[in-house]
Coordinates of C-alpha atoms in Angstrom, one line a residue:
X447 CA 133.5 70.2 42.4
X448 CA 136.4 70.5 40.1
X449 CA 138.2 67.5 38.7
X450 CA 141.9 67.9 38.2
X451 CA 143.0 65.6 35.4
X452 CA 146.6 66.2 36.0
X453 CA 147.7 66.6 39.5
X454 CA 151.4 67.5 39.0
X455 CA 152.4 70.5 41.0
X456 CA 151.8 73.9 39.4
X457 CA 154.8 75.7 37.9
X458 CA 156.1 78.3 40.2
X459 CA 157.5 81.3 38.4
X460 CA 160.4 83.3 40.0
X461 CA 162.7 86.1 39.4
X462 CA 166.1 85.7 37.9
X463 CA 168.9 85.9 40.5
X464 CA 171.9 87.9 39.5
X465 CA 175.0 85.8 38.7
X466 CA 177.3 88.6 38.3
X467 CA 180.2 88.7 40.7
X468 CA 179.8 91.4 43.4
X469 CA 182.6 93.6 41.9
X470 CA 180.5 94.1 38.7
X471 CA 177.0 94.6 40.0
X472 CA 177.3 98.4 40.6
X473 CA 179.7 99.0 37.7
X474 CA 178.7 102.0 35.4
X475 CA 178.4 101.3 31.7
X476 CA 181.1 103.2 29.7
X477 CA 181.9 103.3 26.0
X478 CA 185.5 102.3 26.4
X479 CA 186.1 99.3 28.7
X480 CA 189.2 98.5 30.6
X481 CA 190.3 96.1 33.3
X482 CA 188.6 97.1 36.5
X483 CA 190.5 94.9 38.9
X484 CA 190.1 91.4 40.0
X485 CA 187.8 89.3 42.0
X486 CA 188.6 85.7 42.8
X487 CA 190.9 85.6 39.7
X488 CA 188.5 87.5 37.6
X489 CA 189.1 90.3 35.2
X490 CA 187.3 92.5 32.6
X491 CA 188.4 92.6 29.0
X492 CA 187.0 94.1 25.7
X493 CA 186.7 92.0 22.5
X494 CA 185.5 92.7 19.1
X495 CA 183.7 90.2 16.9
X496 CA 182.1 90.5 13.5
X497 CA 178.7 88.7 13.3
X498 CA 175.7 88.9 11.2
X499 CA 172.8 90.5 13.1
X500 CA 170.3 87.8 12.1
X501 CA 172.5 84.9 12.7
X502 CA 170.7 81.9 14.3
X503 CA 172.2 79.8 16.9
X504 CA 171.3 76.4 18.2
X505 CA 167.6 75.9 19.3
X506 CA 166.9 76.9 22.9
X507 CA 166.4 74.2 25.5
X508 CA 162.8 73.2 26.4
X509 CA 161.4 74.8 29.6
X510 CA 161.5 71.5 31.3
X511 CA 165.2 71.0 30.6
X512 CA 166.9 74.3 31.7
X513 CA 170.6 74.8 31.2
X514 CA 170.8 75.1 35.0
X515 CA 169.5 71.6 35.4
X516 CA 172.0 70.3 32.9
X517 CA 174.8 72.1 34.6
X518 CA 174.0 70.6 38.1
X519 CA 173.6 67.1 36.5
X520 CA 177.0 67.5 34.9
X521 CA 178.8 68.6 38.2
X522 CA 177.1 65.8 40.1
X523 CA 178.3 63.2 37.5
X524 CA 181.9 64.4 38.0
X525 CA 182.5 66.8 35.1
X526 CA 183.7 70.4 35.2
X527 CA 181.5 73.0 33.5
X528 CA 181.8 76.5 32.0
X529 CA 178.8 78.8 31.5
X530 CA 178.5 81.8 29.5
X531 CA 175.6 84.3 30.2
X532 CA 174.6 87.6 28.6
X533 CA 174.4 90.1 31.5
X534 CA 173.8 93.3 29.5
X535 CA 172.9 94.3 26.0
X536 CA 173.2 97.6 24.1
X537 CA 171.6 98.3 20.7
X538 CA 170.7 95.6 18.2
X539 CA 171.8 92.2 19.3
X540 CA 170.7 88.6 18.6
X541 CA 169.8 87.5 22.1
X542 CA 168.5 89.1 25.3
X543 CA 169.9 89.6 28.8
X544 CA 169.8 86.3 30.7
X545 CA 170.4 84.1 27.7
X546 CA 173.0 81.5 28.6
X547 CA 175.2 78.7 27.2
X548 CA 176.7 75.7 28.9
X549 CA 179.8 73.7 28.0
X550 CA 180.6 70.5 29.7
X551 CA 184.0 68.9 30.1
X552 CA 183.0 66.0 27.8
X553 CA 182.6 68.4 24.9
X554 CA 178.8 68.7 25.0
X555 CA 177.2 72.0 24.6
X556 CA 173.8 73.4 25.4
X557 CA 172.0 76.7 24.7
X558 CA 173.3 79.7 22.7
X559 CA 174.4 83.3 23.2
X560 CA 173.8 84.5 19.7
X561 CA 175.1 82.2 17.0
X562 CA 177.6 82.9 14.2
X563 CA 180.9 84.3 15.0
X564 CA 180.0 85.8 18.4
X565 CA 179.2 82.3 19.5
X566 CA 182.2 80.7 18.0
X567 CA 184.4 83.3 19.9
X568 CA 182.7 82.8 23.2
X569 CA 182.8 79.0 22.7
X570 CA 186.5 79.1 22.2
X571 CA 187.0 81.2 25.3
X572 CA 184.9 78.8 27.3
X573 CA 187.0 75.8 26.1
X574 CA 190.2 77.8 27.0
X575 CA 188.7 78.3 30.4
X576 CA 188.6 74.6 31.2
X577 CA 192.3 74.7 30.9
X578 CA 192.9 78.0 32.7
X579 CA 190.4 77.3 35.4
X580 CA 189.8 81.0 36.2
X581 CA 186.6 81.6 38.1
X582 CA 185.1 84.3 36.0
X583 CA 185.7 86.8 33.2
X584 CA 183.4 89.4 31.6
X585 CA 183.7 90.1 27.9
X586 CA 182.3 93.0 26.0
X587 CA 181.6 91.7 22.5
X588 CA 180.8 94.1 19.7
X589 CA 178.2 93.1 17.1
X590 CA 178.7 94.0 13.5
X591 CA 177.8 92.7 10.1
X592 CA 179.0 92.8 6.5
X593 CA 176.8 94.7 4.0
X594 CA 177.9 94.5 0.3
X595 CA 181.3 93.5 1.4
X596 CA 181.7 96.5 3.7
X597 CA 181.8 96.0 7.5
X598 CA 179.0 97.7 9.4
X599 CA 179.9 98.5 13.0
X600 CA 176.5 100.2 13.8
X601 CA 175.4 97.1 15.6
X602 CA 175.1 96.7 19.4
X603 CA 177.3 94.8 21.9
X604 CA 176.7 92.3 24.6
X605 CA 178.5 91.8 28.0
X606 CA 179.0 88.1 28.5
X607 CA 179.9 86.6 31.9
X608 CA 182.0 83.4 31.6
X609 CA 182.2 81.3 34.7
X610 CA 184.2 78.1 35.4
X611 CA 182.8 75.5 38.1
X612 CA 184.8 72.5 39.3
X613 CA 183.4 69.1 39.9
X614 CA 185.3 69.2 43.2
X615 CA 183.1 72.1 44.4
X616 CA 179.6 71.5 42.9
X617 CA 178.1 73.5 45.7
X618 CA 179.6 76.8 44.3
X619 CA 177.2 76.6 41.3
X620 CA 174.6 79.3 42.0
X621 CA 173.1 80.4 38.7
X622 CA 169.4 80.5 38.4
X623 CA 167.2 80.3 35.3
X624 CA 165.1 83.1 33.9
X625 CA 161.5 83.3 35.1
X626 CA 159.3 80.5 33.5
X627 CA 156.6 82.1 31.4
X628 CA 153.4 80.1 31.7
X629 CA 150.5 80.2 29.2
X630 CA 147.1 79.6 30.6
X631 CA 144.7 78.7 27.7
X632 CA 141.1 78.8 28.7
X633 CA 139.1 77.0 26.1
X634 CA 140.4 73.8 24.4
X635 CA 138.6 74.1 21.2
X636 CA 140.1 74.1 17.7
X637 CA 142.3 77.3 18.2
X638 CA 143.2 76.5 21.9
X639 CA 144.3 73.0 20.7
X640 CA 146.3 74.4 17.8
X641 CA 147.9 77.0 20.0
X642 CA 149.2 74.6 22.7
X643 CA 152.1 73.0 20.7
X644 CA 153.0 76.4 19.1
X645 CA 153.5 78.1 22.4
X646 CA 155.3 75.2 23.9
X647 CA 157.7 75.2 21.0
X648 CA 158.7 78.7 21.9
X649 CA 159.5 78.1 25.5
X650 CA 156.1 78.3 27.4
X651 CA 154.9 76.0 30.1
X652 CA 151.3 75.3 29.2
X653 CA 148.1 74.9 31.3
X654 CA 145.0 73.8 29.5
X655 CA 141.6 74.6 31.1
X656 CA 138.1 73.7 29.9
X657 CA 134.7 72.9 31.4
X658 CA 133.8 70.3 28.8
X659 CA 135.1 66.8 29.7
X660 CA 135.4 65.9 26.1
X661 CA 137.9 68.6 25.4
X662 CA 140.4 68.0 28.2
X663 CA 142.5 64.9 28.6
X664 CA 146.1 64.0 29.1
X665 CA 145.9 61.9 25.9
X666 CA 145.0 65.1 23.9
X667 CA 147.6 67.3 25.5
X668 CA 150.4 64.9 26.5
X669 CA 153.0 67.5 26.8
X670 CA 151.2 70.3 28.5
X671 CA 152.4 71.1 32.0
X672 CA 148.8 70.7 33.4
X673 CA 145.4 69.8 32.0
X674 CA 142.3 70.9 34.0
X675 CA 138.7 70.0 33.8
X676 CA 136.7 72.7 35.8
X677 CA 132.9 73.3 36.5
X678 CA 133.2 76.6 34.6
X679 CA 136.0 78.5 32.8
X680 CA 135.5 81.3 35.2
X681 CA 136.0 79.0 38.2
X682 CA 139.2 77.8 36.6
X683 CA 140.5 81.3 36.4
X684 CA 139.7 81.8 40.0
X685 CA 141.7 78.6 40.8
X686 CA 145.0 79.6 39.1
X687 CA 147.7 81.7 40.9
X688 CA 148.7 84.2 38.2
X689 CA 151.5 86.6 38.4
X690 CA 153.5 89.1 36.4
X691 CA 155.0 86.3 34.2
X692 CA 151.6 84.8 33.3
X693 CA 150.2 84.9 29.7
X694 CA 146.4 84.4 29.6
X695 CA 144.5 83.2 26.5
X696 CA 140.7 83.7 26.7
X697 CA 139.1 81.3 24.1
X698 CA 135.7 80.5 25.6
X699 CA 133.1 79.1 23.2
X700 CA 130.4 81.7 24.2
X701 CA 130.7 85.4 24.5
X702 CA 129.4 85.5 28.0
X703 CA 132.2 83.1 29.1
X704 CA 134.8 85.4 27.6
X705 CA 133.2 88.4 29.2
X706 CA 133.4 86.8 32.7
X707 CA 136.9 85.5 32.0
X708 CA 138.2 88.9 31.0
X709 CA 136.6 90.6 34.0
X710 CA 138.2 88.1 36.3
X711 CA 141.6 88.2 34.6
X712 CA 141.9 91.9 34.8
X713 CA 141.8 91.7 38.6
X714 CA 144.9 89.4 38.7
X715 CA 148.5 90.1 37.9
X716 CA 149.6 89.2 34.4
X717 CA 151.9 90.0 31.6
X718 CA 149.6 89.4 28.7
X719 CA 145.8 88.9 28.2
X720 CA 144.7 87.8 24.8
X721 CA 140.9 87.6 23.8
X722 CA 139.7 85.5 20.8
X723 CA 136.9 86.8 18.9
X724 CA 135.7 89.0 16.0
X725 CA 136.1 92.8 16.3
X726 CA 132.3 93.1 16.7
X727 CA 132.3 90.6 19.6
X728 CA 135.3 92.2 21.2
X729 CA 133.8 95.7 21.0
X730 CA 130.6 94.3 22.6
X731 CA 132.5 92.8 25.5
X732 CA 134.5 96.1 26.0
X733 CA 131.1 98.1 26.0
X734 CA 129.6 95.8 28.7
X735 CA 132.7 96.1 30.8
X736 CA 132.7 99.9 30.3
X737 CA 129.1 100.0 31.6
X738 CA 130.5 98.2 34.7
X739 CA 133.1 101.1 35.1
X740 CA 136.0 98.9 33.6
X741 CA 137.9 100.6 30.8
X742 CA 139.8 97.9 28.9
X743 CA 140.5 99.9 25.7
X744 CA 143.5 101.7 27.4
X745 CA 145.0 98.6 29.0
X746 CA 148.1 97.8 26.9
X747 CA 148.3 94.3 28.4
X748 CA 145.0 93.3 26.7
X749 CA 145.2 92.2 23.1
X750 CA 141.9 91.9 21.4
X751 CA 141.1 90.6 18.9
X752 CA 144.1 88.3 19.7
X753 CA 147.0 87.8 17.3
X754 CA 148.8 89.8 14.7
X755 CA 146.9 90.6 11.5
X756 CA 148.2 88.1 8.9
X757 CA 144.8 87.3 7.3
X758 CA 144.8 84.0 9.2
X759 CA 141.6 81.8 8.7
X760 CA 142.4 78.2 10.0
X761 CA 143.1 77.3 13.5
X762 CA 146.7 76.6 12.8
X763 CA 147.1 80.0 11.0
X764 CA 145.4 81.8 13.9
X765 CA 147.7 80.0 16.4
X766 CA 150.7 81.2 14.4
X767 CA 149.4 84.8 14.4
X768 CA 148.9 84.6 18.2
X769 CA 152.5 83.3 18.7
X770 CA 153.9 86.1 16.5
X771 CA 152.1 88.6 18.8
X772 CA 153.3 86.9 22.0
X773 CA 156.9 86.7 20.7
X774 CA 156.8 90.5 20.1
X775 CA 155.3 91.2 23.4
X776 CA 157.8 89.1 25.4
X777 CA 160.8 90.6 23.5
X778 CA 159.6 94.1 24.2
X779 CA 159.1 93.3 28.0
X780 CA 162.6 91.9 28.1
X781 CA 164.1 94.9 26.2
X782 CA 162.4 97.2 28.6
X783 CA 164.0 95.6 31.6
X784 CA 161.2 93.3 32.6
X785 CA 161.5 89.6 32.9
X786 CA 158.1 88.5 31.5

């Protein structure tokens, strides 16, 4: 019988709900934007801003402190808020669709929509919105940079929806967060333990799973979302409710464990499966699955051996190589219109 070390409810992943006013949801994209009418005091305008493509904004909020939670808390405490959310991107831009920023009446700010001049521009607009109290505007902001003193306009552009919410009508706030991406780490050995804080630092909720009692405890992983002690790793994988936003990391301490884990993981929905092991061991597992009629070599969601090749040797270095791969996979899914 399994023993659940941490009994907090499992994280439920969900799809992002559109926050775009109805008048904008079916609007076709054009190269030259103009005002397209009004909707509850809203209008559509075009802006140009010069920013550096690699500008870095403020650090994103941790997954357990979403902007949406901060927004609701501010409204309930009696403060007006203004939000800015990227609703469409084109070309090379600093942040992806769904990224949002929150400004509170007391002057506090959370999140970022790109940093640099683009953020300064949108932040100024948001602060003006407190005074004007118009419900919404959409801004199309061009992204450009300076190269050797010359302005380069070949960058992309972002559409940013700016919305005002009054403390007098907190019930009108209806924005929803992006789906929570959860990392399920099966095997809490040296690499799994090193990987947990790295993935947590880039926005993942973490579930640690192991069948060795000495390897799993809340003291060892105090900030993980869940920590599970299970009879076998395969049983642990059977227990979890994976979906298309799940990232699965297979780090069993024996090859037969990883074989069983991979076989079971392939039958469940997922965004990513990473298998720890040498090329020789990975090839052996793939051959055994192929003999069972399971062709893993063509499955693009399976990454084995796990991680980007950066000549990593120590557990900490391997964890960084894995995070590098996961960041790239997650960004590609977002760019392709998926919310993983």
